[in-house]
PDB file of C-alpha atoms and ligand atoms in Angstrom:
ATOM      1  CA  UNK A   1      -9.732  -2.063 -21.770  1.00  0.00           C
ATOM      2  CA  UNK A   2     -12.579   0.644 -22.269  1.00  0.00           C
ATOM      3  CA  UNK A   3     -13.563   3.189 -19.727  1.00  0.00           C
ATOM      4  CA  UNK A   4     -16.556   3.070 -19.395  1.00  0.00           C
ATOM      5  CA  UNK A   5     -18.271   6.912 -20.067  1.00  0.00           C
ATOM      6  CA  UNK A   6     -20.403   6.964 -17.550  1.00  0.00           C
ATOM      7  CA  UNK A   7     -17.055   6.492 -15.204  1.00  0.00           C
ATOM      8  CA  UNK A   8     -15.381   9.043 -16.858  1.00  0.00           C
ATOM      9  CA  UNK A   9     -18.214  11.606 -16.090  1.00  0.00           C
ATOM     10  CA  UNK A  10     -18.966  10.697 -12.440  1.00  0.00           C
ATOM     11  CA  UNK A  11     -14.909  11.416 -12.223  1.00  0.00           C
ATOM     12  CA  UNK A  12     -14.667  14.235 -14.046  1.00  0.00           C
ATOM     13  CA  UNK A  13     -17.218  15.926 -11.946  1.00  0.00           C
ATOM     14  CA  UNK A  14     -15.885  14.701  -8.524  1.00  0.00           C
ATOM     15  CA  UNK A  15     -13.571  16.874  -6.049  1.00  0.00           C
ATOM     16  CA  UNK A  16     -13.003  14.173  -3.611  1.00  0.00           C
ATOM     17  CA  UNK A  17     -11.450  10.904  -4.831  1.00  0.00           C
ATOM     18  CA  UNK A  18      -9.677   8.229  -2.390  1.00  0.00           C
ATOM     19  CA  UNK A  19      -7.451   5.303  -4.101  1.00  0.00           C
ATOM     20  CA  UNK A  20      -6.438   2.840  -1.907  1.00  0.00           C
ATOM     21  CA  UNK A  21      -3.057   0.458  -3.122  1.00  0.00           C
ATOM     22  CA  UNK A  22      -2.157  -2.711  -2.112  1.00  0.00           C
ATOM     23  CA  UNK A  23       1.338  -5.124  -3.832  1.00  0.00           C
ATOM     24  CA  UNK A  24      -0.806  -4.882  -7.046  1.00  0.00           C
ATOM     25  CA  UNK A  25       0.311  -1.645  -8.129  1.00  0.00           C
ATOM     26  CA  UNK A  26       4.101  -2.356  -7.608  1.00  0.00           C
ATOM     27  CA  UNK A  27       4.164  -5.824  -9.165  1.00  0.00           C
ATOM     28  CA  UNK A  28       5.404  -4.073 -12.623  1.00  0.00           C
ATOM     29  CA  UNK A  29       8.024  -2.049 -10.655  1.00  0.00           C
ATOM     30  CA  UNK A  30       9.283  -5.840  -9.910  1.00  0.00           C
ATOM     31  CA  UNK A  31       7.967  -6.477  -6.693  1.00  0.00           C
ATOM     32  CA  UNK A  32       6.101  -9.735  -5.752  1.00  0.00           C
ATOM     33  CA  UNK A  33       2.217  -9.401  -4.065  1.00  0.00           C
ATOM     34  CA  UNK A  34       1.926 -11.605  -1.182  1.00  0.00           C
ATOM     35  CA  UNK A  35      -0.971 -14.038  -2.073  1.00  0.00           C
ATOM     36  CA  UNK A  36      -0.601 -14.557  -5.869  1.00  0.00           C
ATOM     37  CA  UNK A  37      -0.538 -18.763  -6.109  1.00  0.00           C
ATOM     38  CA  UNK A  38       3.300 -19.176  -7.192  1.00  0.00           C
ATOM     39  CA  UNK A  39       4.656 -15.806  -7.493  1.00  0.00           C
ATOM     40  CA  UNK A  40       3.277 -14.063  -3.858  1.00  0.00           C
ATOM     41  CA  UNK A  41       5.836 -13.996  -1.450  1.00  0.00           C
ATOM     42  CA  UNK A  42       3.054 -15.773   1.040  1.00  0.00           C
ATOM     43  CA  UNK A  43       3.209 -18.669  -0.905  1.00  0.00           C
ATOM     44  CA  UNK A  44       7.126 -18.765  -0.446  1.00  0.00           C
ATOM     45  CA  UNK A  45       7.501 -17.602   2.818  1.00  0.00           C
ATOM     46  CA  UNK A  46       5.577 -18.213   6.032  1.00  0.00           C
ATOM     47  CA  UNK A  47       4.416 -14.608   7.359  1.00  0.00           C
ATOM     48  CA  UNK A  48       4.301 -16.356  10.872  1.00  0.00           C
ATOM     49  CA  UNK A  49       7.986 -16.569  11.200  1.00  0.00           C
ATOM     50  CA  UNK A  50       9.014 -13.604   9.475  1.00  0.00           C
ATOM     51  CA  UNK A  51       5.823 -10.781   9.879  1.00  0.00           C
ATOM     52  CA  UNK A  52       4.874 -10.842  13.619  1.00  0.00           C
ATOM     53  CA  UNK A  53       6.464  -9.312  16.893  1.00  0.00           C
ATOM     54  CA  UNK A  54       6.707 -12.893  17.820  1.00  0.00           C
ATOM     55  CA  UNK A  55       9.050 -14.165  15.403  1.00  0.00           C
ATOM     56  CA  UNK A  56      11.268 -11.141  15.797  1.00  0.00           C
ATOM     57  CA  UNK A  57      11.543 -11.823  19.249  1.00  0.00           C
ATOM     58  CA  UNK A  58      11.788 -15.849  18.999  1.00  0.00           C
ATOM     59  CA  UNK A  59      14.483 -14.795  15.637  1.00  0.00           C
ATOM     60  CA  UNK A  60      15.608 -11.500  15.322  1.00  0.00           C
ATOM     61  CA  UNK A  61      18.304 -12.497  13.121  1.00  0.00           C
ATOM     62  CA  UNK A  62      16.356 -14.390  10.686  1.00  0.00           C
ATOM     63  CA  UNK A  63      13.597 -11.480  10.426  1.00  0.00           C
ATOM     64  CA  UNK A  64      16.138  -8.830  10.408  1.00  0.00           C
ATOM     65  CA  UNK A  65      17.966 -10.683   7.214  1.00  0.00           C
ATOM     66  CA  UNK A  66      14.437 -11.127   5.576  1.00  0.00           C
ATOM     67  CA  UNK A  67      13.643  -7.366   5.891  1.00  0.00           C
ATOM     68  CA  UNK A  68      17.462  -6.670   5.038  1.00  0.00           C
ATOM     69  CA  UNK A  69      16.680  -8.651   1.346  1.00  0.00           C
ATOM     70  CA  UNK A  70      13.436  -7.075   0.652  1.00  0.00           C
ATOM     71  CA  UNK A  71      15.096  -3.634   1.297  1.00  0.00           C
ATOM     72  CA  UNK A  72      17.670  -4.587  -1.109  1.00  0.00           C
ATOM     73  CA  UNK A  73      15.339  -5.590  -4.028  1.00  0.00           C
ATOM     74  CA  UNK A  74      13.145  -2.912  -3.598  1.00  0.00           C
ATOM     75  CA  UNK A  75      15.779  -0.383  -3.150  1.00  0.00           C
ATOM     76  CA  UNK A  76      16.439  -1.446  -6.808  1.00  0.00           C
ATOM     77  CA  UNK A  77      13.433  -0.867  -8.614  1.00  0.00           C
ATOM     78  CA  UNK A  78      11.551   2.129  -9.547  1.00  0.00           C
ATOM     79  CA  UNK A  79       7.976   3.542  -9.724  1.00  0.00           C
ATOM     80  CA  UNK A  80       6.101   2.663 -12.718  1.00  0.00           C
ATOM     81  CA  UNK A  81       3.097   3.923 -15.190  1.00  0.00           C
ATOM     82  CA  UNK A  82       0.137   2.899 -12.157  1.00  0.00           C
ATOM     83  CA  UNK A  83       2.256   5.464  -9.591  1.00  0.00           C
ATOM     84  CA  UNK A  84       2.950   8.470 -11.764  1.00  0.00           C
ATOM     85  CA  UNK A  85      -0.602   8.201 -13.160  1.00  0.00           C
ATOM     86  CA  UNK A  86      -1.720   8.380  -8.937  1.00  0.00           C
ATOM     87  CA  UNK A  87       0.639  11.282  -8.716  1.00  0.00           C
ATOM     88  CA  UNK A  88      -0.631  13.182 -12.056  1.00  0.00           C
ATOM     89  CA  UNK A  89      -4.544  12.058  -9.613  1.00  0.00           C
ATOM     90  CA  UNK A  90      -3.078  14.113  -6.717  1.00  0.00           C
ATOM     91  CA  UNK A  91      -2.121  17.348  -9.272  1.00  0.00           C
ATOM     92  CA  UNK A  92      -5.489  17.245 -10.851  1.00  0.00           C
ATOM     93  CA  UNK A  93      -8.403  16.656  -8.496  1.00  0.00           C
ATOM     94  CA  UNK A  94      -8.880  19.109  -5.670  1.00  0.00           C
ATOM     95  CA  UNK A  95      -9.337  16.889  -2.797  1.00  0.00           C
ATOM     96  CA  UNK A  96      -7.506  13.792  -3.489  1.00  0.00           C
ATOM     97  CA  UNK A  97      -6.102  10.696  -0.860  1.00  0.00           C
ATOM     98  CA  UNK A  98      -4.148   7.892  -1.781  1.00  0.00           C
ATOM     99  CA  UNK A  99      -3.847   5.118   1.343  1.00  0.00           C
ATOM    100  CA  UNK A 100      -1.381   2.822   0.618  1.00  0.00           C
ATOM    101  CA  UNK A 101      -0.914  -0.898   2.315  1.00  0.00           C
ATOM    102  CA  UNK A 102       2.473  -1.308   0.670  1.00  0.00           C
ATOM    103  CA  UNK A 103       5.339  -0.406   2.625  1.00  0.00           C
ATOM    104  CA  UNK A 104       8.048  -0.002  -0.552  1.00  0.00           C
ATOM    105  CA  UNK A 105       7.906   3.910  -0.408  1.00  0.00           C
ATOM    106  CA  UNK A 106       7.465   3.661  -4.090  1.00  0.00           C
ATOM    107  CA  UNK A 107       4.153   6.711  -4.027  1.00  0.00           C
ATOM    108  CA  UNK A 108       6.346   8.554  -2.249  1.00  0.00           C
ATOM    109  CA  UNK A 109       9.130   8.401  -3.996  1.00  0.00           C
ATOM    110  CA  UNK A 110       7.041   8.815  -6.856  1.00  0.00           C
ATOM    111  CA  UNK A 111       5.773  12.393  -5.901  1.00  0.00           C
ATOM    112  CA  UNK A 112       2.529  11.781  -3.644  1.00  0.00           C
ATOM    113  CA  UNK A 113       2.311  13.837  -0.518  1.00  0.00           C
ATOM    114  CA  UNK A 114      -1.608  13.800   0.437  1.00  0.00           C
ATOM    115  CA  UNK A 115      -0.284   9.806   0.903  1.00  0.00           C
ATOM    116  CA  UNK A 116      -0.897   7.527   3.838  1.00  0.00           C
ATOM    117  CA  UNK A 117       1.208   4.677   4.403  1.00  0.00           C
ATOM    118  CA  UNK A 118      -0.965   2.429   6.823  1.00  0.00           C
ATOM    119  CA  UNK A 119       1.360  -0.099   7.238  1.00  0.00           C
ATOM    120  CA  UNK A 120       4.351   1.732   7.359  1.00  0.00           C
ATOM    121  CA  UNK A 121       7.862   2.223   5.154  1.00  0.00           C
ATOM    122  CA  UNK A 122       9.982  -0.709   5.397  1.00  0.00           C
ATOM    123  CA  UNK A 123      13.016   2.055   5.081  1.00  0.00           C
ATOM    124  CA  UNK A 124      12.552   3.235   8.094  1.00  0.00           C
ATOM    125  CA  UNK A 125      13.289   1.713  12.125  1.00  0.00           C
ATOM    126  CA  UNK A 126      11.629   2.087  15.270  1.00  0.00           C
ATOM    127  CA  UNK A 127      13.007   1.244  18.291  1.00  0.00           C
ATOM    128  CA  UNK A 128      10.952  -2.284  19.422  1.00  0.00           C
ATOM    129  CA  UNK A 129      10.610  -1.376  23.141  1.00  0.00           C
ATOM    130  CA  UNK A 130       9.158   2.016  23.196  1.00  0.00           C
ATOM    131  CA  UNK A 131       8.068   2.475  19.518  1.00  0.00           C
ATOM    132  CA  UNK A 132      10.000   5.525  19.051  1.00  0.00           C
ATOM    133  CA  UNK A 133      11.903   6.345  15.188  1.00  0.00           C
ATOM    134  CA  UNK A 134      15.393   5.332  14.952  1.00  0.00           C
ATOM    135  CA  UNK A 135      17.676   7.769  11.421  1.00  0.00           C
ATOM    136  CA  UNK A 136      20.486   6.971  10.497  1.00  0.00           C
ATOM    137  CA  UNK A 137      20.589   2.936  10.715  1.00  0.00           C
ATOM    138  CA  UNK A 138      22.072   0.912   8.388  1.00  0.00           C
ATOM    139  CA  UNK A 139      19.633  -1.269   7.140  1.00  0.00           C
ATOM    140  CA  UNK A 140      21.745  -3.533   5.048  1.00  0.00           C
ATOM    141  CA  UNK A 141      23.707  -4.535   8.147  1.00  0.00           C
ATOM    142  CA  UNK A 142      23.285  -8.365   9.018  1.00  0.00           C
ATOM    143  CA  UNK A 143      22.074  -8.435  12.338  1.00  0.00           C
ATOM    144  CA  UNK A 144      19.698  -5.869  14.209  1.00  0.00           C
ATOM    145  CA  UNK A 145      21.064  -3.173  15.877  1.00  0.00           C
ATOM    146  CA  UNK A 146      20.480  -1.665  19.356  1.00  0.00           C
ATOM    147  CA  UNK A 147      18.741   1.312  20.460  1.00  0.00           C
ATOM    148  CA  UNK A 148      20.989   3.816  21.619  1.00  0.00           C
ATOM    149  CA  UNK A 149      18.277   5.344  24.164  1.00  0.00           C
ATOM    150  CA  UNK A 150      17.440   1.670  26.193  1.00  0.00           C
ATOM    151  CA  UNK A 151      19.285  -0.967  24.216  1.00  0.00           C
ATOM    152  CA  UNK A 152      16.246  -2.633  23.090  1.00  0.00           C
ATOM    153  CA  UNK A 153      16.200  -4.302  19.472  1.00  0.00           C
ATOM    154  CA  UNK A 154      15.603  -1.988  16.219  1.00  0.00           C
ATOM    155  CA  UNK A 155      12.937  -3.174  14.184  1.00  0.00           C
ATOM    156  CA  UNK A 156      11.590  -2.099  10.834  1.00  0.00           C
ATOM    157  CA  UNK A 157       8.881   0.282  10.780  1.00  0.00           C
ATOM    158  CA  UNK A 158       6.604  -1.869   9.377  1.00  0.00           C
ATOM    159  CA  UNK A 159       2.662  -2.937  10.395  1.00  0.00           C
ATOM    160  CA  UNK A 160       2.993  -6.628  11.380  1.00  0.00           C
ATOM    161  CA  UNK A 161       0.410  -9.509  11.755  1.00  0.00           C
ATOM    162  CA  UNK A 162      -1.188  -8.443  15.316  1.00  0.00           C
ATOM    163  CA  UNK A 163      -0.017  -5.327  15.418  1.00  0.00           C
ATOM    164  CA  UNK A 164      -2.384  -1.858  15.451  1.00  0.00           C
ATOM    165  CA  UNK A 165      -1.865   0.794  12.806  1.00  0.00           C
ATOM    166  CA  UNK A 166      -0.707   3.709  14.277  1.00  0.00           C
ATOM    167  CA  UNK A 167      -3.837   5.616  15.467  1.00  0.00           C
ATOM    168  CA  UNK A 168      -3.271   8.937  14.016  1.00  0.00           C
ATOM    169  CA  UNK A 169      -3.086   6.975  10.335  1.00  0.00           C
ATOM    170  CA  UNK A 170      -6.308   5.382  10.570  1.00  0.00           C
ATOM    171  CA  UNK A 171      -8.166   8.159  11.757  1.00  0.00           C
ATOM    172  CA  UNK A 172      -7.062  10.033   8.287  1.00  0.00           C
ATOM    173  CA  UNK A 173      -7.784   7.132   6.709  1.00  0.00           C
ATOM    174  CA  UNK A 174     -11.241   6.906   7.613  1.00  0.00           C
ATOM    175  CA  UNK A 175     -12.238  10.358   7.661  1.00  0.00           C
ATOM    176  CA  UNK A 176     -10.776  11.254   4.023  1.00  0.00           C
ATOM    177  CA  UNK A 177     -13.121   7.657   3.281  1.00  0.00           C
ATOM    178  CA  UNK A 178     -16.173   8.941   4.852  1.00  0.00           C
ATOM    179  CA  UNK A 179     -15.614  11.797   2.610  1.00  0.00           C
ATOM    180  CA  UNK A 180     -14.985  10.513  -0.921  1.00  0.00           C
ATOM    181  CA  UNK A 181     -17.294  10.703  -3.401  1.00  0.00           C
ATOM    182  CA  UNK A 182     -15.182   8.257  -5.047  1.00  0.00           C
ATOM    183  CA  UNK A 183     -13.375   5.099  -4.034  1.00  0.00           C
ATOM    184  CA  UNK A 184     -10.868   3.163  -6.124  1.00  0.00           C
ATOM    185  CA  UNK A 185      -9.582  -0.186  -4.855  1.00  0.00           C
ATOM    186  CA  UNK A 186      -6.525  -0.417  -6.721  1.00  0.00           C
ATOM    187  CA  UNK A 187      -4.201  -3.928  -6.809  1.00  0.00           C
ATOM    188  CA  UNK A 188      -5.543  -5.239  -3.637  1.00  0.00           C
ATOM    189  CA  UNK A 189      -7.069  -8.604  -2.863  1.00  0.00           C
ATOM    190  CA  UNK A 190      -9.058  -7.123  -0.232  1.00  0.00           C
ATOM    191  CA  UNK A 191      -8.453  -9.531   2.570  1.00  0.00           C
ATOM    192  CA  UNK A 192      -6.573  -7.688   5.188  1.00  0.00           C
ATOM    193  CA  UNK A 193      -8.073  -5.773   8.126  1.00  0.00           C
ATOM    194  CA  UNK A 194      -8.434  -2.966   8.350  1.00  0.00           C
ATOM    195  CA  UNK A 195      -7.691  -1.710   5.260  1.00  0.00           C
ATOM    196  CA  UNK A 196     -10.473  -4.175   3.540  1.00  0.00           C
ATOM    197  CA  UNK A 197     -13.169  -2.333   5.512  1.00  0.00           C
ATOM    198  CA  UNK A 198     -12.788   1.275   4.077  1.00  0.00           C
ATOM    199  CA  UNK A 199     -14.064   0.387   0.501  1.00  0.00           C
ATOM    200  CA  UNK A 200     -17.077  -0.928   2.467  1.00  0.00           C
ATOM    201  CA  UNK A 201     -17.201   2.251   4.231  1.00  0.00           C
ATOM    202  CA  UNK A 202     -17.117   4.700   1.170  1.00  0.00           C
ATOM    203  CA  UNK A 203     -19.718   2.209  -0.481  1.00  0.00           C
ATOM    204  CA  UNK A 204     -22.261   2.605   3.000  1.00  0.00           C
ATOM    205  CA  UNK A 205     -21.473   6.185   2.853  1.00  0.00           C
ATOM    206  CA  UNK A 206     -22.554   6.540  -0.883  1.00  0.00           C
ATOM    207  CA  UNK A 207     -19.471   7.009  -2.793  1.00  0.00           C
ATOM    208  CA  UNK A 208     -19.003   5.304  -6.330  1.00  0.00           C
ATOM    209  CA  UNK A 209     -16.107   2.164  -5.720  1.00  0.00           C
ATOM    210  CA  UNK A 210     -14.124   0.992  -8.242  1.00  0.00           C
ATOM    211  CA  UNK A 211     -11.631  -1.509  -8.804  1.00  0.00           C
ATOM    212  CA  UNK A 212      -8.842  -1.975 -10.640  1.00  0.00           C
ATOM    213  CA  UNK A 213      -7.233  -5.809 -10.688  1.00  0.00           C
ATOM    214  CA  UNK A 214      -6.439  -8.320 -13.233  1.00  0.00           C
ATOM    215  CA  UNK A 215      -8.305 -10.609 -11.031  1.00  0.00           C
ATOM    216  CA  UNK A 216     -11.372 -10.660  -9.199  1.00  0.00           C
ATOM    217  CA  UNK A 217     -11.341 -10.400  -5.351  1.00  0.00           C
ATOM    218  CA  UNK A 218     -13.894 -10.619  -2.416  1.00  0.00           C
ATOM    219  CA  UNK A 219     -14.532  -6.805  -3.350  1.00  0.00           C
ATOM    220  CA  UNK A 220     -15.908  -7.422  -6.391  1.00  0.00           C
ATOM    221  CA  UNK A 221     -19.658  -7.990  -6.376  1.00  0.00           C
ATOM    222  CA  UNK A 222     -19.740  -4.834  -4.449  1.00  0.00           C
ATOM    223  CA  UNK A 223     -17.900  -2.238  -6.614  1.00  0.00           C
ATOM    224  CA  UNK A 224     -20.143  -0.192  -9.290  1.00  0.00           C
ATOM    225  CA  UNK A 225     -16.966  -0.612 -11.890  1.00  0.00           C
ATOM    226  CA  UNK A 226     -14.741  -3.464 -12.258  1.00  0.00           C
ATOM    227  CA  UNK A 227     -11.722  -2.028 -14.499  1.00  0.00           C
ATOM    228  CA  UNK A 228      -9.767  -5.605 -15.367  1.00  0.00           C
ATOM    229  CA  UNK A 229      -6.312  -4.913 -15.466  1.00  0.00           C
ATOM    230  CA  UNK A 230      -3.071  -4.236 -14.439  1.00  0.00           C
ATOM    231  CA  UNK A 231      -2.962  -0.735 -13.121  1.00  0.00           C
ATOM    232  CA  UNK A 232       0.466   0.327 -14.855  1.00  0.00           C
ATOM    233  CA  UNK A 233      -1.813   0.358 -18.028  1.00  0.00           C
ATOM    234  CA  UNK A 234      -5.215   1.129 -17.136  1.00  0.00           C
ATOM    235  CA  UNK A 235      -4.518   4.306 -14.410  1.00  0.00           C
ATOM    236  CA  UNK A 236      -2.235   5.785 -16.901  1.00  0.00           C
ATOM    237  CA  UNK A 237      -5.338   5.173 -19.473  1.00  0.00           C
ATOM    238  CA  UNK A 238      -7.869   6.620 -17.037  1.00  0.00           C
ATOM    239  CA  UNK A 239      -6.050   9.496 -16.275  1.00  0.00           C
ATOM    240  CA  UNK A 240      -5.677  10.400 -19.965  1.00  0.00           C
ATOM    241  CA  UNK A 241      -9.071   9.782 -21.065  1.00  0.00           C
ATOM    242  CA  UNK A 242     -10.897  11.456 -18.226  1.00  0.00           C
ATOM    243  CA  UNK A 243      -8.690  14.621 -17.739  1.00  0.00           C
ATOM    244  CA  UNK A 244      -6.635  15.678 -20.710  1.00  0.00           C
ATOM    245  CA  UNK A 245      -9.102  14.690 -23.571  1.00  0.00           C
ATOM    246  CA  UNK A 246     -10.254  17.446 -25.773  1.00  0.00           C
TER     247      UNK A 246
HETATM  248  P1  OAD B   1      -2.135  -9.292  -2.087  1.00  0.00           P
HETATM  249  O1  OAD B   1      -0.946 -10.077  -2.539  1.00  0.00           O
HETATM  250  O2  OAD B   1      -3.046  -9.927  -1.107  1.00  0.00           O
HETATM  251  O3  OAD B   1      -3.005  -8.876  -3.370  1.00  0.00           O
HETATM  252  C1  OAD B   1      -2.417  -8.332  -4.516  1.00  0.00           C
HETATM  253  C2  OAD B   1      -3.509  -8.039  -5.515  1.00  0.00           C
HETATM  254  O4  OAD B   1      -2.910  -7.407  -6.635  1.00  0.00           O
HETATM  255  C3  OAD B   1      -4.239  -9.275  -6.040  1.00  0.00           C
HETATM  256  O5  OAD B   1      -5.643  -9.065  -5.951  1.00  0.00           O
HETATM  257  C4  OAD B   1      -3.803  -9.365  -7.502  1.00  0.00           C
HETATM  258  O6  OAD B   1      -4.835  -9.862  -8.345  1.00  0.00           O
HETATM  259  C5  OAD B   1      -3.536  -7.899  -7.805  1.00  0.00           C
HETATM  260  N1  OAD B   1      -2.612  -7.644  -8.928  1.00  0.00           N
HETATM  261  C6  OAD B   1      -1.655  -8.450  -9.450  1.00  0.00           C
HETATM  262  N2  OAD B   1      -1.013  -7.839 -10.450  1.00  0.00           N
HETATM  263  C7  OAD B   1      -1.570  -6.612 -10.584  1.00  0.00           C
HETATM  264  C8  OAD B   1      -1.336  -5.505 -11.451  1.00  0.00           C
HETATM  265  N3  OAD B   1      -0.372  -5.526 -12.371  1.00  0.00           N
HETATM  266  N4  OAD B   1      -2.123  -4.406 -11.312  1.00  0.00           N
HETATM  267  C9  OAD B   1      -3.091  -4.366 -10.362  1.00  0.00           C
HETATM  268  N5  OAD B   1      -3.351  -5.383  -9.528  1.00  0.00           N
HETATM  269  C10 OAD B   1      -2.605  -6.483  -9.617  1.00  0.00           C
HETATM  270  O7  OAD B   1      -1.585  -7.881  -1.567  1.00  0.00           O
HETATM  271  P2  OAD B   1      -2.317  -6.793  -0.648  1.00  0.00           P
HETATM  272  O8  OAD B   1      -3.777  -6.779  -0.889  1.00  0.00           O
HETATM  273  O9  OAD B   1      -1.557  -5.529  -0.807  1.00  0.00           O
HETATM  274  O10 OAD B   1       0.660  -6.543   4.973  1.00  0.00           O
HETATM  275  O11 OAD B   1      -2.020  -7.383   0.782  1.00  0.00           O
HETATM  276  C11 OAD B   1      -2.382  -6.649   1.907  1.00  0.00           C
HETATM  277  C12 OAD B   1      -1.372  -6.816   3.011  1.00  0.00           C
HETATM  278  O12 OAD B   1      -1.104  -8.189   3.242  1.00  0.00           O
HETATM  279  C13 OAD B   1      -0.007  -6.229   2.705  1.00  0.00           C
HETATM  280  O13 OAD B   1       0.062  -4.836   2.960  1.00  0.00           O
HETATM  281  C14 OAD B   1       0.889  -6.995   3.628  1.00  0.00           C
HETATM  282  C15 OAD B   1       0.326  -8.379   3.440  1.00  0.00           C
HETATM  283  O14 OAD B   1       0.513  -9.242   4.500  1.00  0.00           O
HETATM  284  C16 OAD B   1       1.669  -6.101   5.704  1.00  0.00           C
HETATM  285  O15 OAD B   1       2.821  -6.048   5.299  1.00  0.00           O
HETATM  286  C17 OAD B   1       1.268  -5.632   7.051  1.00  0.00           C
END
C-alpha cells in the first residue's frame, strides 16, 4: 500500500496525534474481532448472555468461564508489528494519545503509557457491588470468587453492554480528541458508542481522520485517508516512511 505524500507531510508536521484501536489491531497477535462474518467472536457467541451485568447475574458461572478462556488465549499471544509501530508513535510525536476499545492489555504490554483503555483490561477484577479493584485473584479459577470486603461477586474489569465508561476515561478521551490535529481510526468497525463518536468529534473540530482497515466501515466516507490494510503492515510502514526516511 502507498502512503500517500500529502499524509506523510500533514504528519510529519503535527504535534498532536490521537489513534484510536479497536480488535483490528490484535487480530495478527491471534485474537478474534467481534463482528467479522465467521471468524468474530459475535458471530459465535451471543454478547447478551455473556457481555452484560445481566447475564452475570442470571449466570455467573457461565460468564466467569467465558472470561476465564479468553484470559487464557490471550494470555498466550503477544503484541505484534501494528502495536510496537503505536509505541515507536508515542516516542516520536510530542503530544501523542492512543484510546484503545480492546481490553487484551496488549498496548500496554507493548510499551504505551499516554494509553487509555476505555473499556477496561480483562486482567483485572472489580468487586460487582461497589465497583471497587480486587489484586491478587486468580483468574483462571472456575467459578467467581467473593469479595473479601462485602461478599459480593468479583467480576472482570471489563466495559459491558449497558454499562458507562468510567467517567474519568472519557473525559481524557475527549479532551486529548478535541485536541488532535490528527485522528487515526485504526482496526475498528466503528459501531460502538461511545467510542464511534470521537472520530466524528476530531473531524467537527478540524483535525485530519484517517483510517486504517482492510475493510470499509460506517467511518469511511468521512475520513480524508482511507489506508486499506491490516495495521501490523501498514503502521509499521507509516511509521518508517514518515519519520525515519532520509
Ligand atoms: P469489531 O469486531 O467490531 O471490528 C473490528 C474491525 O477490525 C473491523 O472493521 C475489521 O475490518 C478490522 N480488521 C480486521 N482485521 C484487521 C487488521 N489486520 N488490521 C486492521 N483492522 C482489521 O471490533 P471493535 O470495533 O473493536 O466491546 O468493537 C468495538 C467493541 O465491540 C469492542 O471493544 C467490544 C465489542 O463488543 C466491549 O468489549 C465492551
Amino acid at each position: 500500500m502507498k502512503i500517500p505524500d500529502d499524509l506523510v507531510q500533514i504528519l510529519r508536521k503535527s504535534r498532536r496525534i490521537v489513534a484510536l484501536t479497536g480488535a483490528g489491531v490484535s487480530k495478527e497477535s491471534g485474537i478474534p474481532t467481534f463482528r467479522e462474518a465467521q471468524t468474530g467472536l459475535w458471530a459465535k457467541y451471543d454478547p447478551m448472555q455473556l457481555a452484560t451485568p445481566q447475564a452475570y447475574r442470571r449466570n455467573p458461572a457461565l460468564v466467569w468461564d467465558w472470561y476465564r478462556w479468553r484470559r487464557k488465549y490471550i494470555s498466550e499471544v503477544e503484541p505484534n508489528p501494528g502495536h510496537v509501530a503505536l509505541v515507536e508513535m508515542e516516542r516520536l510525536i510530542p503530544e501523542f494519545y492512543l484510546i484503545t476499545q480492546n481490553i487484551d492489555g496488549l498496548h500496554r504490554q507493548a510499551g504505551n503509557e499516554k494509553l487509555i483503555e476505555l473499556h477496561g483490561n480483562i486482567f483485572r477484577n472489580k468487586c460487582f457491588e461497589e465497583g471497587i479493584p480486587i489484586d491478587g485473584v486468580d483468574n483462571f479459577r472456575d467459578f467467581p470468587p467473593q469479595c473479601p470486603e462485602c461478599g459480593g461477586l468479583i467480576r472482570p474489569d471489563v466495559v459491558w453492554f449497558g454499562e458507562n465508561l468510567l467517567a474519568e476515561n472519557l473525559e481524557l478521551a475527549l479532551q486529548v480528541t478535541q485536541a488532535a490535529e490528527v485522528f487515526l481510526s485504526i482496526g475498528t468497525s466503528s459501531l460502538v458508542q461511545p467510542a464511534a463518536s470521537l472520530p466524528l468529534l476530531a473531524l467537527e473540530r478540524g483535525a485530519v481522520i484517517v483510517q486504517i482497515n482492510p475493510d470499509d466501515t460506517i467511518l469511511t466516507p468521512q475520513v480524508h485517508f482511507v489506508l486499506r490494510g491490516a495495521s501490523g503492515e501498514i503502521l509499521p510502514q507509516l511509521v518508517r516512511i514518515t519519520w525515519n526516511s532520509v
